[in-house]
C-alpha positions as YAML, in Angstrom:
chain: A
units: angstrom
residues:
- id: 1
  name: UNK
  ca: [-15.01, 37.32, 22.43]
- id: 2
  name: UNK
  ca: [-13.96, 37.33, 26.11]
- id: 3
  name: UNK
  ca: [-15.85, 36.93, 28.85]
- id: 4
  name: UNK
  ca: [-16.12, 38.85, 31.82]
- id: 5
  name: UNK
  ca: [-15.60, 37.61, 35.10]
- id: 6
  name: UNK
  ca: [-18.65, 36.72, 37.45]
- id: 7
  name: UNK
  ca: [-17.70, 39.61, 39.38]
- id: 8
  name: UNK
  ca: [-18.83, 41.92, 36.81]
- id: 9
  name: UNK
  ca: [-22.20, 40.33, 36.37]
- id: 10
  name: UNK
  ca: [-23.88, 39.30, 39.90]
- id: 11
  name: UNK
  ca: [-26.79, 41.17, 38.65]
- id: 12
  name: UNK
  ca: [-27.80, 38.38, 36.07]
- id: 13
  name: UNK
  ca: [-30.48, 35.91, 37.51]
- id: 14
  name: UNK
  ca: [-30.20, 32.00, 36.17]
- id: 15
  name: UNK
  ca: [-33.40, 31.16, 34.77]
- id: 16
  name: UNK
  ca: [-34.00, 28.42, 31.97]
- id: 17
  name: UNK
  ca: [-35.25, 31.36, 29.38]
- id: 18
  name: UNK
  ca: [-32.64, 32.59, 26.54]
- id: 19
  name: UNK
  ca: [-31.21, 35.48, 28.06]
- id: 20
  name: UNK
  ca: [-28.69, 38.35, 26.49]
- id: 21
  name: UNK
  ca: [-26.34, 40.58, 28.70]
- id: 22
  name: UNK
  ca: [-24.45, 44.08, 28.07]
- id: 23
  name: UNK
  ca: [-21.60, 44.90, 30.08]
- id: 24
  name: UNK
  ca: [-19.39, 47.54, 29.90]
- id: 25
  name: UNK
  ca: [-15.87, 48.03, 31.79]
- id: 26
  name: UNK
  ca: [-13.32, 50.57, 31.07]
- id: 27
  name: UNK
  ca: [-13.51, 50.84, 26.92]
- id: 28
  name: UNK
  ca: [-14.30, 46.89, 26.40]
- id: 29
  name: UNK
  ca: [-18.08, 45.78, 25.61]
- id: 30
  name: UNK
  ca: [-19.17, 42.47, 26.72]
- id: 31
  name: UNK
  ca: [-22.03, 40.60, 25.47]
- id: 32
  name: UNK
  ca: [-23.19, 37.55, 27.47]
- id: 33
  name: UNK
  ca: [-25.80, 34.67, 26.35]
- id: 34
  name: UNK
  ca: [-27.06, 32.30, 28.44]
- id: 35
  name: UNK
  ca: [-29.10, 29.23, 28.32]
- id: 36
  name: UNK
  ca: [-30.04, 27.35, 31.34]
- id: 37
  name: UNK
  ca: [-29.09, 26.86, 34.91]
- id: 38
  name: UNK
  ca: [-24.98, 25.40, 36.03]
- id: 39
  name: UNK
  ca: [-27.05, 22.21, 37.42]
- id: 40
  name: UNK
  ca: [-23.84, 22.06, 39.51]
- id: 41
  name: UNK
  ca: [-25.11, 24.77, 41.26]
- id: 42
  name: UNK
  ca: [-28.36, 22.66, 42.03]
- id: 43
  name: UNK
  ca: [-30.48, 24.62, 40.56]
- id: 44
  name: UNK
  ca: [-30.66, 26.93, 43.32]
- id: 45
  name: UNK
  ca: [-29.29, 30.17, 42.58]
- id: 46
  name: UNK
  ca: [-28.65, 31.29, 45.91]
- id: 47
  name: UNK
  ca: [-26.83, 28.51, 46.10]
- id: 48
  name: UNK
  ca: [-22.85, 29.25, 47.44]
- id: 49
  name: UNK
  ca: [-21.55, 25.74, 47.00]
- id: 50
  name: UNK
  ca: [-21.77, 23.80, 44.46]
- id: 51
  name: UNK
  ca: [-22.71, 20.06, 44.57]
- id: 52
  name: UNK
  ca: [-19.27, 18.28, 43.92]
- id: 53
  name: UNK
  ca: [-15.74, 19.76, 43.79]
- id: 54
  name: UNK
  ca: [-14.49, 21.01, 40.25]
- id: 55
  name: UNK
  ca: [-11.26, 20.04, 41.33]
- id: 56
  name: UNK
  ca: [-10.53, 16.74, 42.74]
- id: 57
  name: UNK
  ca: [-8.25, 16.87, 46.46]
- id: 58
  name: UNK
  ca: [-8.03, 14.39, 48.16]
- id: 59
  name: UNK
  ca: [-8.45, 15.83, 51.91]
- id: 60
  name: UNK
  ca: [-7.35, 14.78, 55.35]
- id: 61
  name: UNK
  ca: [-5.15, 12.60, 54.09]
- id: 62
  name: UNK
  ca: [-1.38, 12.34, 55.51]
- id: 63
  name: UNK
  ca: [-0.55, 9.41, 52.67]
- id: 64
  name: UNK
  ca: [-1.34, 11.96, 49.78]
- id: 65
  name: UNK
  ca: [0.66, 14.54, 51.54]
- id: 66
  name: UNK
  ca: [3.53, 12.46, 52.29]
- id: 67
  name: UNK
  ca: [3.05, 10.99, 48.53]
- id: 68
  name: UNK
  ca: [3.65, 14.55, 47.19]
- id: 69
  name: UNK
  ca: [6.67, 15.30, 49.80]
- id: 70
  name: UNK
  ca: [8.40, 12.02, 48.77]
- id: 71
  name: UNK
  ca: [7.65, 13.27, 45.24]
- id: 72
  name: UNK
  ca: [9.61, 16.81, 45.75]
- id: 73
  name: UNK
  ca: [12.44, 14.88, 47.72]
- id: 74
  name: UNK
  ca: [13.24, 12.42, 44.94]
- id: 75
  name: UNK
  ca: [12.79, 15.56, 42.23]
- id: 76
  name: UNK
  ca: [15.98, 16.71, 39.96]
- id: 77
  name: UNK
  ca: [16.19, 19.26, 37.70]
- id: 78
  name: UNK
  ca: [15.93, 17.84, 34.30]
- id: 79
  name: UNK
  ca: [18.72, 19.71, 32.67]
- id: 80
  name: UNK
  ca: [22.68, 19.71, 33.86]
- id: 81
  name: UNK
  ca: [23.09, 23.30, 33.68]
- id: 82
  name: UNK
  ca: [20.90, 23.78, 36.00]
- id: 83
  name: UNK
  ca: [21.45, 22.87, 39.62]
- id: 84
  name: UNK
  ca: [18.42, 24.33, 41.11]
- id: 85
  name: UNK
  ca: [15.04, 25.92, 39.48]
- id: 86
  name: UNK
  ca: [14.82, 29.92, 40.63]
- id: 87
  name: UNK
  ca: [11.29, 30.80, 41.61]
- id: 88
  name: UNK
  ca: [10.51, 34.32, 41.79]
- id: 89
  name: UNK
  ca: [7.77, 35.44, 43.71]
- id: 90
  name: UNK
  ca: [6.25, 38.60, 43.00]
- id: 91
  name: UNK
  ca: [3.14, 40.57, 44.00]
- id: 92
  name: UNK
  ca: [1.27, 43.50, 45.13]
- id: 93
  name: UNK
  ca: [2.35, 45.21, 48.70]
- id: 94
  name: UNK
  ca: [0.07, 42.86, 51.64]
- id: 95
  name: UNK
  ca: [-0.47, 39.99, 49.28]
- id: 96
  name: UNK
  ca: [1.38, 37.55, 50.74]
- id: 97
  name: UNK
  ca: [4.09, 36.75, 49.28]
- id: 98
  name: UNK
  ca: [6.63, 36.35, 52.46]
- id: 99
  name: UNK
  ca: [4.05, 34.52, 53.76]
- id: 100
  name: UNK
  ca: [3.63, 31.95, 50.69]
- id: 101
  name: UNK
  ca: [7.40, 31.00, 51.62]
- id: 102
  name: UNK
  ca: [7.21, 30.52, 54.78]
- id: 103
  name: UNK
  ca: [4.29, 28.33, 54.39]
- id: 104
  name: UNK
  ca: [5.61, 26.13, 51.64]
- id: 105
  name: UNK
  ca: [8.65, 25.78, 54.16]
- id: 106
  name: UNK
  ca: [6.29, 24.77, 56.78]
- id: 107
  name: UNK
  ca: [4.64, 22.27, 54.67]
- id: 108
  name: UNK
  ca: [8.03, 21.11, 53.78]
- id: 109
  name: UNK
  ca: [9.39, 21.01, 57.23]
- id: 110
  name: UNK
  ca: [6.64, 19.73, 58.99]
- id: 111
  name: UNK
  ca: [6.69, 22.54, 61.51]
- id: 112
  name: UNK
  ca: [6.26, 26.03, 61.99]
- id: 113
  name: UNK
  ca: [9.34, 27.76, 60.50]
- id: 114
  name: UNK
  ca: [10.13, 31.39, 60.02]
- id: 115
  name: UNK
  ca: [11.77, 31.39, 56.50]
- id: 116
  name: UNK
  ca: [10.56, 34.51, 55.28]
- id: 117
  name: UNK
  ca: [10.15, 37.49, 57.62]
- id: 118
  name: UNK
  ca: [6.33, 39.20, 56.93]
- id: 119
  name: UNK
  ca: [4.65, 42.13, 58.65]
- id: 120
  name: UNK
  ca: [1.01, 42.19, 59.77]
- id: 121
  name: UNK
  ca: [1.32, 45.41, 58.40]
- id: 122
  name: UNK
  ca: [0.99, 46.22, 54.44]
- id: 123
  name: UNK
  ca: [0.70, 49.94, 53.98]
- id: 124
  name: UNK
  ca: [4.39, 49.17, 52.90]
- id: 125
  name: UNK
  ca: [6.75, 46.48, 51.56]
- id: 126
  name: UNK
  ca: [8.09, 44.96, 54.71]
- id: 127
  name: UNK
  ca: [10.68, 43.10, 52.13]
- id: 128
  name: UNK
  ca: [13.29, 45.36, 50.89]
- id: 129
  name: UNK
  ca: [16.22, 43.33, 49.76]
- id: 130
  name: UNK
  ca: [16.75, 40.68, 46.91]
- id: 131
  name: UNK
  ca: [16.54, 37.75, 49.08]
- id: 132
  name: UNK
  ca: [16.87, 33.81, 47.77]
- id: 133
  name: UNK
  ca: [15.33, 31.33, 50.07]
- id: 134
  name: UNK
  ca: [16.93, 27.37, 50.17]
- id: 135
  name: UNK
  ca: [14.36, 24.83, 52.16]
- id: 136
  name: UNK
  ca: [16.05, 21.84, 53.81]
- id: 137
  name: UNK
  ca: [16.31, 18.08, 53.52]
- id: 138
  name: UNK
  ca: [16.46, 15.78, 56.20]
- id: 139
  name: UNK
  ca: [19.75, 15.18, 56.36]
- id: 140
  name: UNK
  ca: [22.26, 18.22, 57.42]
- id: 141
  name: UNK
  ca: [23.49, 20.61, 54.65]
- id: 142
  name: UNK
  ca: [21.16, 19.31, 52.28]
- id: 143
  name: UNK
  ca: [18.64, 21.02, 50.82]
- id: 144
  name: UNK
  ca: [15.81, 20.92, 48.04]
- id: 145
  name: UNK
  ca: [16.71, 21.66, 44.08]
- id: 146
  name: UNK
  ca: [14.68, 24.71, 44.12]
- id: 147
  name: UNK
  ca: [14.73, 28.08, 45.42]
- id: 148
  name: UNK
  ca: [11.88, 30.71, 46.61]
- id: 149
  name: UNK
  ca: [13.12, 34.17, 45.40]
- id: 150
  name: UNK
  ca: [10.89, 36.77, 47.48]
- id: 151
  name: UNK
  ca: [11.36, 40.70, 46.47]
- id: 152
  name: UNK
  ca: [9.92, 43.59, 47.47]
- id: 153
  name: UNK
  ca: [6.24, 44.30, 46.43]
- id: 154
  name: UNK
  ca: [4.27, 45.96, 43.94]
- id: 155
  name: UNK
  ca: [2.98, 49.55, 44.64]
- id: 156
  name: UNK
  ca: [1.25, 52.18, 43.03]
- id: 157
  name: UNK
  ca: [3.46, 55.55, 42.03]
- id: 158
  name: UNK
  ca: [6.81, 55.66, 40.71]
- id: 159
  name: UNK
  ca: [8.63, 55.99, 43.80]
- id: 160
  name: UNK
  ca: [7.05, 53.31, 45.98]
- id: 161
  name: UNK
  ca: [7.48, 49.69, 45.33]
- id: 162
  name: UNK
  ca: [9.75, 46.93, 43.63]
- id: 163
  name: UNK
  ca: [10.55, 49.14, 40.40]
- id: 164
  name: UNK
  ca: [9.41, 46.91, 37.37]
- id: 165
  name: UNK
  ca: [12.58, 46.89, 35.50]
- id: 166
  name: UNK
  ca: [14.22, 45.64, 38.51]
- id: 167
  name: UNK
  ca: [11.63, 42.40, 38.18]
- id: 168
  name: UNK
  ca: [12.76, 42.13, 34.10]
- id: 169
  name: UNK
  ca: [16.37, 42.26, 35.25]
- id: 170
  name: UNK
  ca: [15.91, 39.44, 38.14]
- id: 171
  name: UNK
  ca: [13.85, 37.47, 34.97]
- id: 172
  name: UNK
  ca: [17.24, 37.25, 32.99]
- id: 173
  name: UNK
  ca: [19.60, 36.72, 36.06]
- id: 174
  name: UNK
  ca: [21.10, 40.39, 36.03]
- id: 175
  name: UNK
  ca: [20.41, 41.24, 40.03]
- id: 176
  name: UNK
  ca: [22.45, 39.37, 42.57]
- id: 177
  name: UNK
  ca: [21.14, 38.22, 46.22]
- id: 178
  name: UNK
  ca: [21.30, 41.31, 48.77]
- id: 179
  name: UNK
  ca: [20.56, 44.05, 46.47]
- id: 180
  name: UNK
  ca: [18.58, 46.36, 48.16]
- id: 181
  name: UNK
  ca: [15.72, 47.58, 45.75]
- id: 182
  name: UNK
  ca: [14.92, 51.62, 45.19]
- id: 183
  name: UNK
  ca: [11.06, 52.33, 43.90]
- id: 184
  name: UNK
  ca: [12.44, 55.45, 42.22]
- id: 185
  name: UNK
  ca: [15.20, 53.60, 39.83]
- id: 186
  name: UNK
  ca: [16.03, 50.12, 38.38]
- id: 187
  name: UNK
  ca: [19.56, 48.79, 39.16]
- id: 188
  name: UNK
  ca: [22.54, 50.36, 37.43]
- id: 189
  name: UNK
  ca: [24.84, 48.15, 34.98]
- id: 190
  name: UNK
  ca: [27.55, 49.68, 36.52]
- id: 191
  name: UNK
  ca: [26.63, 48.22, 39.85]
- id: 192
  name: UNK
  ca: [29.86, 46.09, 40.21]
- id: 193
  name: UNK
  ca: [28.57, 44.62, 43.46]
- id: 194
  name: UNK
  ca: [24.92, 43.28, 42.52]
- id: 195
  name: UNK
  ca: [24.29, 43.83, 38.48]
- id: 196
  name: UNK
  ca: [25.41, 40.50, 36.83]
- id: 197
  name: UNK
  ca: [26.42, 41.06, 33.37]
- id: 198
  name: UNK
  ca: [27.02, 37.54, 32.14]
- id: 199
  name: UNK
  ca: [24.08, 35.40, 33.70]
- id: 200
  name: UNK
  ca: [24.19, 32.01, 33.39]
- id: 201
  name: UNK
  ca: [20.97, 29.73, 32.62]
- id: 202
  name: UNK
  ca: [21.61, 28.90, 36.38]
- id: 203
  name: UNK
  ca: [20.97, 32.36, 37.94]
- id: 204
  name: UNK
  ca: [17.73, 32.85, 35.51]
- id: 205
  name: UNK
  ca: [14.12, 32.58, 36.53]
- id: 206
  name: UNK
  ca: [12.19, 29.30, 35.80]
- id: 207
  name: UNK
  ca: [8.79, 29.83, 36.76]
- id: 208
  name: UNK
  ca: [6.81, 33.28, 37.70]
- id: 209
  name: UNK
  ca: [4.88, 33.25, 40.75]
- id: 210
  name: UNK
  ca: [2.27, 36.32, 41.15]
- id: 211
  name: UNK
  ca: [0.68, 36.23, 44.31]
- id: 212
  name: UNK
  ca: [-2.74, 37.80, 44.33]
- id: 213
  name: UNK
  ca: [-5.01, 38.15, 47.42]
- id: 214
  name: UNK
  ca: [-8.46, 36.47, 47.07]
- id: 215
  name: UNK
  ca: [-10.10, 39.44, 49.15]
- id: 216
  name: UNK
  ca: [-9.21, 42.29, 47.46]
- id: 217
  name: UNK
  ca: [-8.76, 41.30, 43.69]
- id: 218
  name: UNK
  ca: [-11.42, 43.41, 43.07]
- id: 219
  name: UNK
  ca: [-10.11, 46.84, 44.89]
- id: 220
  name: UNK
  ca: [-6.60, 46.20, 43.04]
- id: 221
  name: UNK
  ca: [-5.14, 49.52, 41.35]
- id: 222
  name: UNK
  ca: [-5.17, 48.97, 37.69]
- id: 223
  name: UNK
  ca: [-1.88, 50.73, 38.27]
- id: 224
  name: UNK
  ca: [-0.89, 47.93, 40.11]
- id: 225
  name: UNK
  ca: [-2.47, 45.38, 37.44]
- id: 226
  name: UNK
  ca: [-0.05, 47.19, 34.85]
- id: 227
  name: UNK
  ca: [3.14, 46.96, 36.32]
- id: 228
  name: UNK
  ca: [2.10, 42.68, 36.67]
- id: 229
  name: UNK
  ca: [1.21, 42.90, 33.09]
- id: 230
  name: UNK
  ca: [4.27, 44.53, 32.28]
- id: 231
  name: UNK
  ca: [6.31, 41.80, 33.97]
- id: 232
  name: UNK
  ca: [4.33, 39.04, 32.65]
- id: 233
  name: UNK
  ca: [4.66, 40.30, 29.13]
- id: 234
  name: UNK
  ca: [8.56, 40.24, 29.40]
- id: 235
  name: UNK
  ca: [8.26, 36.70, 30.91]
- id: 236
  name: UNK
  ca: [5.94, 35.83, 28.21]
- id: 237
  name: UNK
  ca: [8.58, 36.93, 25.57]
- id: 238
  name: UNK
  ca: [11.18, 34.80, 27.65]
- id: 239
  name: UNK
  ca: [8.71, 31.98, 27.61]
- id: 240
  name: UNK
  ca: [8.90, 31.52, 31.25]
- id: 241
  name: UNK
  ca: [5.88, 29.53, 33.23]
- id: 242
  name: UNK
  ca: [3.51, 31.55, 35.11]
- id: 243
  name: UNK
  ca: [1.08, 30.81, 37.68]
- id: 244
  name: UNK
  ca: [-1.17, 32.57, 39.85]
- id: 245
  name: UNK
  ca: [-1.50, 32.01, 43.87]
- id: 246
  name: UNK
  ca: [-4.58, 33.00, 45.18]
- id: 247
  name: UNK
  ca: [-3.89, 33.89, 48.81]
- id: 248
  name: UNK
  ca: [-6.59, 35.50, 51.72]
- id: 249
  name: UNK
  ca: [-9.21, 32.49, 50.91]
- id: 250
  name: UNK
  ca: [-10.25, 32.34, 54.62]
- id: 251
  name: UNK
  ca: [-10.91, 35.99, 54.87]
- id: 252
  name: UNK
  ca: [-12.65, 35.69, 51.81]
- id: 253
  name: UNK
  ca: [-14.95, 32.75, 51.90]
- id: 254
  name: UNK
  ca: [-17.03, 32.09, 55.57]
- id: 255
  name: UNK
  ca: [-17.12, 28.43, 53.84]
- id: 256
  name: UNK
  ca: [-14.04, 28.05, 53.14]
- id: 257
  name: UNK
  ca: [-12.89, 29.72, 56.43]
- id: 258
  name: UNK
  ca: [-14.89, 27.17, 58.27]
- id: 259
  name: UNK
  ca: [-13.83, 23.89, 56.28]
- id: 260
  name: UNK
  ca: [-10.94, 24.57, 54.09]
- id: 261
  name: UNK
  ca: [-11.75, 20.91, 52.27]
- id: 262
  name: UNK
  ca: [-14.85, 22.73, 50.43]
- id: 263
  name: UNK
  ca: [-11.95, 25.24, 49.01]
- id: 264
  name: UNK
  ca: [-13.31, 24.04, 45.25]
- id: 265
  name: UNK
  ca: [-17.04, 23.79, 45.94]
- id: 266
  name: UNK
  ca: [-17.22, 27.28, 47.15]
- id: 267
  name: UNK
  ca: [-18.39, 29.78, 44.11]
- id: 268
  name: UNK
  ca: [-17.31, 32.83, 45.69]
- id: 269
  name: UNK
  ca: [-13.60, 30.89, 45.67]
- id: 270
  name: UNK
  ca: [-13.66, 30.12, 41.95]
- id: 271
  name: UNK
  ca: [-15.32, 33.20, 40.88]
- id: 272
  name: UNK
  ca: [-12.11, 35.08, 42.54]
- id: 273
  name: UNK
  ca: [-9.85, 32.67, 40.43]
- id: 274
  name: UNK
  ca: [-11.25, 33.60, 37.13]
- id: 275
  name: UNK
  ca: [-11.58, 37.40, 38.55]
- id: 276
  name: UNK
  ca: [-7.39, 36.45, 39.20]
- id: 277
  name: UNK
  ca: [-7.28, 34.98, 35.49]
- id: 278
  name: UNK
  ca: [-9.32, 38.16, 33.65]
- id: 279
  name: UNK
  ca: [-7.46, 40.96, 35.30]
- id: 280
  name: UNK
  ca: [-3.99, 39.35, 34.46]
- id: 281
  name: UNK
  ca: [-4.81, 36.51, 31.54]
- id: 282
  name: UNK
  ca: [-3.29, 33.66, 33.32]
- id: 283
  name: UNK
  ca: [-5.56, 30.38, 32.51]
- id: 284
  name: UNK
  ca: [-7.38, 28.90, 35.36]
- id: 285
  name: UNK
  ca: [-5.27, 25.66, 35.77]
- id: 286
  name: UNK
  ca: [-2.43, 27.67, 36.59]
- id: 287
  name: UNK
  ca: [-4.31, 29.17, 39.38]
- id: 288
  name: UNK
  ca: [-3.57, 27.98, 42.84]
- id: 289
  name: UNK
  ca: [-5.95, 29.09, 45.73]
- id: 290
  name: UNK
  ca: [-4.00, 28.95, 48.93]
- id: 291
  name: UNK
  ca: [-4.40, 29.37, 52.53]
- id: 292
  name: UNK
  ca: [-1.17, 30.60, 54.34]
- id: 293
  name: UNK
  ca: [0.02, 30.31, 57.49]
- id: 294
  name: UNK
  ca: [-0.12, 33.24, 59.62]
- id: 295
  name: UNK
  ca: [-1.53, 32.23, 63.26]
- id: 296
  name: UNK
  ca: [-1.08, 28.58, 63.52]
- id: 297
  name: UNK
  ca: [1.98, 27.34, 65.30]
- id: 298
  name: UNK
  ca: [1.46, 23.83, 64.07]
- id: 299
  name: UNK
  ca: [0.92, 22.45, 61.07]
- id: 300
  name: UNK
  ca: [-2.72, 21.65, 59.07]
- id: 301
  name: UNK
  ca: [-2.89, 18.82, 56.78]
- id: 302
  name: UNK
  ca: [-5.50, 20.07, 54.74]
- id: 303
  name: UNK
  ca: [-3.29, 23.59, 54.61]
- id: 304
  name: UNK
  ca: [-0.39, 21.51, 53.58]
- id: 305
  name: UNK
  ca: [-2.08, 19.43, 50.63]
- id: 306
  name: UNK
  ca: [-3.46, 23.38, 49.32]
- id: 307
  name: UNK
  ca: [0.20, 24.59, 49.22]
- id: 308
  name: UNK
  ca: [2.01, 21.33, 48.13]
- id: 309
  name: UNK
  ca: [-0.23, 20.62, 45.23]
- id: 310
  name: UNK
  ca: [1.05, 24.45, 44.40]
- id: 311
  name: UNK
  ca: [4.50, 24.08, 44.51]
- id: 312
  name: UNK
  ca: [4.45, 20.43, 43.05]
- id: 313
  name: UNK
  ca: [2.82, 22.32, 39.60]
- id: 314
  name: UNK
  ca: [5.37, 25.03, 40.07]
- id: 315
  name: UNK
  ca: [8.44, 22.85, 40.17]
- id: 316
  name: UNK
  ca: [7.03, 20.76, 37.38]
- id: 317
  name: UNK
  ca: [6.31, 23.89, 34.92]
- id: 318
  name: UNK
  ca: [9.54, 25.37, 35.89]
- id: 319
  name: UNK
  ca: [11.32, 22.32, 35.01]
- id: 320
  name: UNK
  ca: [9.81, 21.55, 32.04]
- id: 321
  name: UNK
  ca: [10.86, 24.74, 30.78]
- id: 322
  name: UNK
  ca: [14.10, 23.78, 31.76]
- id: 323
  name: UNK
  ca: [13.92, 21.05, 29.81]
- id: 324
  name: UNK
  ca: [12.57, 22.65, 26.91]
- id: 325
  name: UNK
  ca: [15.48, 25.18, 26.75]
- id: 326
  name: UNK
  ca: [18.21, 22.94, 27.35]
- id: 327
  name: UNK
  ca: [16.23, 21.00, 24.22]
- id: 328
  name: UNK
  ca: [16.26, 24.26, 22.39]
- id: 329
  name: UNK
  ca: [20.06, 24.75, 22.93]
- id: 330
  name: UNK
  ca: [21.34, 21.42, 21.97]
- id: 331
  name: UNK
  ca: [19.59, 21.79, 18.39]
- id: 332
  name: UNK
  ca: [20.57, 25.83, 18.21]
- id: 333
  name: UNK
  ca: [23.98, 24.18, 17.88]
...
């Protein structure tokens, strides 16, 4: 039986009584029991933090954050066919996705870096082109094995928005960098200039990236929802990694906007994750809460442990499926 996200049940008190629950949303029935109090709540249920972390961070600390960095310099994909692991970032228009790249390349860099143009704006993709994004090493003209591949988002309609099919096709390597996307048709085949007919293993995607915003999970189209299902599915059927990142925390948690090290002891924080997990069906622990950059000019360490403890999880599920297929191959011959 699955269980409904806390969203859908504020109304429930905690008490120490045997209690039974009806909810209904769209044409699925949920039944909740419960038996007691989450003592990590302590006991308080107007509590909004509970009393330790369920996820251990070490904050404020520029040796765990350099321990991660050296981690992601020494890294190489695990499989020769593969000189760097494709990321694709996708998302609903406003999410964040832009932003997510620039701020991984901030956290990379060390400085405030401009990567990935965003708008302020999000009554529209401000991203309308196929674009790949490299990060730099220290030394000149050499950069990191991985790439952030940032498209144009996810809208409701069929003529606004990154088409889905166009999402599929970047999935198995089929859309080069520069194609300009058109909400109201997927690429053709006969596209000599951008539709690659022979990918290689190379130009495929590694690891899905959905980027959800924490403030307004709850307001998403189920429209919207669909199209991310539909994408996920295909992935799914590729086997490709998937993981969630949570952006908007501060503008949805006062805690968290206050002190961004209480990130896991906030409840309204968590109970957006498994909001993130029900709507799309993407486990918790491949749910990353984030906090972009967007009005800093200098870098946060605390910001920078959120998003490198992301992309460390990304790289590593993207290159274990790497691994795995190039695994899968060998023995297929």
């Amino acid at each position: 039986m699955c269980e409904p996200p806390p969203s859908l049940v504020r109304a429930r008190r905690r008490t120490q009584t045997l209690k039974r629950a009806r909810f209904i949303q769209g044409n699925s029935i949920f039944v909740v029991i419960e038996t007691g109090t989450d003592h990590n709540r302590g006991g308080n249920p107007n509590n909004t933090e509970f009393d330790k972390p369920w996820r251990p961070v070490t904050w404020n600390d520029e040796r765990n954050k350099d321990q991660m960095l050296d981690k992601l310099k020494k890294f190489q994909p695990g499989s020769a066919d593969v000189s760097q692991l494709r990321i694709l970032v996708n998302g609903p228009v406003g999410a964040g996705k832009s932003s997510f790249i620039t701020s991984i390349n901030n956290a990379l860099q060390g400085y405030n870096t401009a990567a990935a143009l965003a708008s302020s704006l999000s009554d529209s993709s401000f991203t309308l082109k196929y674009k790949t994004h490299r990060f730099k090493k220290n030394l000149p003209g050499s950069f990191y094995p991985f790439v952030l591949n940032d498209i144009m988002g996810l809208e409701e309609g069929n003529s606004r928005g990154v088409h889905s099919e166009d999402i599929i096709g970047i999935l198995q390597g089929h859309i080069k960098q520069g194609y300009t996307f058109n909400p109201v048709s997927p690429i053709a085949k006969d596209n000599k200039e951008y539709y690659n007919d022979n990918p290689s293993f190379n130009d495929k995607v590694h690891c899905l990236v959905s980027v959800l915003p924490a403030n307004s999970i709850s307001l998403m189209s189920e429209e919207v929802i669909k199209k991310l299902k539909t994408v996920r599915e295909k992935a799914r059927d590729l086997e490709i990694p998937q993981v969630i990142i949570m952006s908007m925390v501060d503008k949805t948690c006062p805690i968290v906007q206050e002190d961004l090290s209480k990130i896991y002891r906030s409840m309204k924080i968590k109970e957006k994750m498994q909001e993130c997990s029900y709507r799309l069906g993407i486990p918790m622990n491949c749910i990353f809460p984030v906090q972009n950059y967007h009005e800093q000019i200098t870098n946060n360490t605390n910001m920078d442990i959120l998003l490198l403890m992301a992309i460390t999880k990304i790289i590593d599920f993207a290159n274990d499926y790497v691994e795995d297929q190039a695994y899968n191959q060998t023995f297929a011959h």
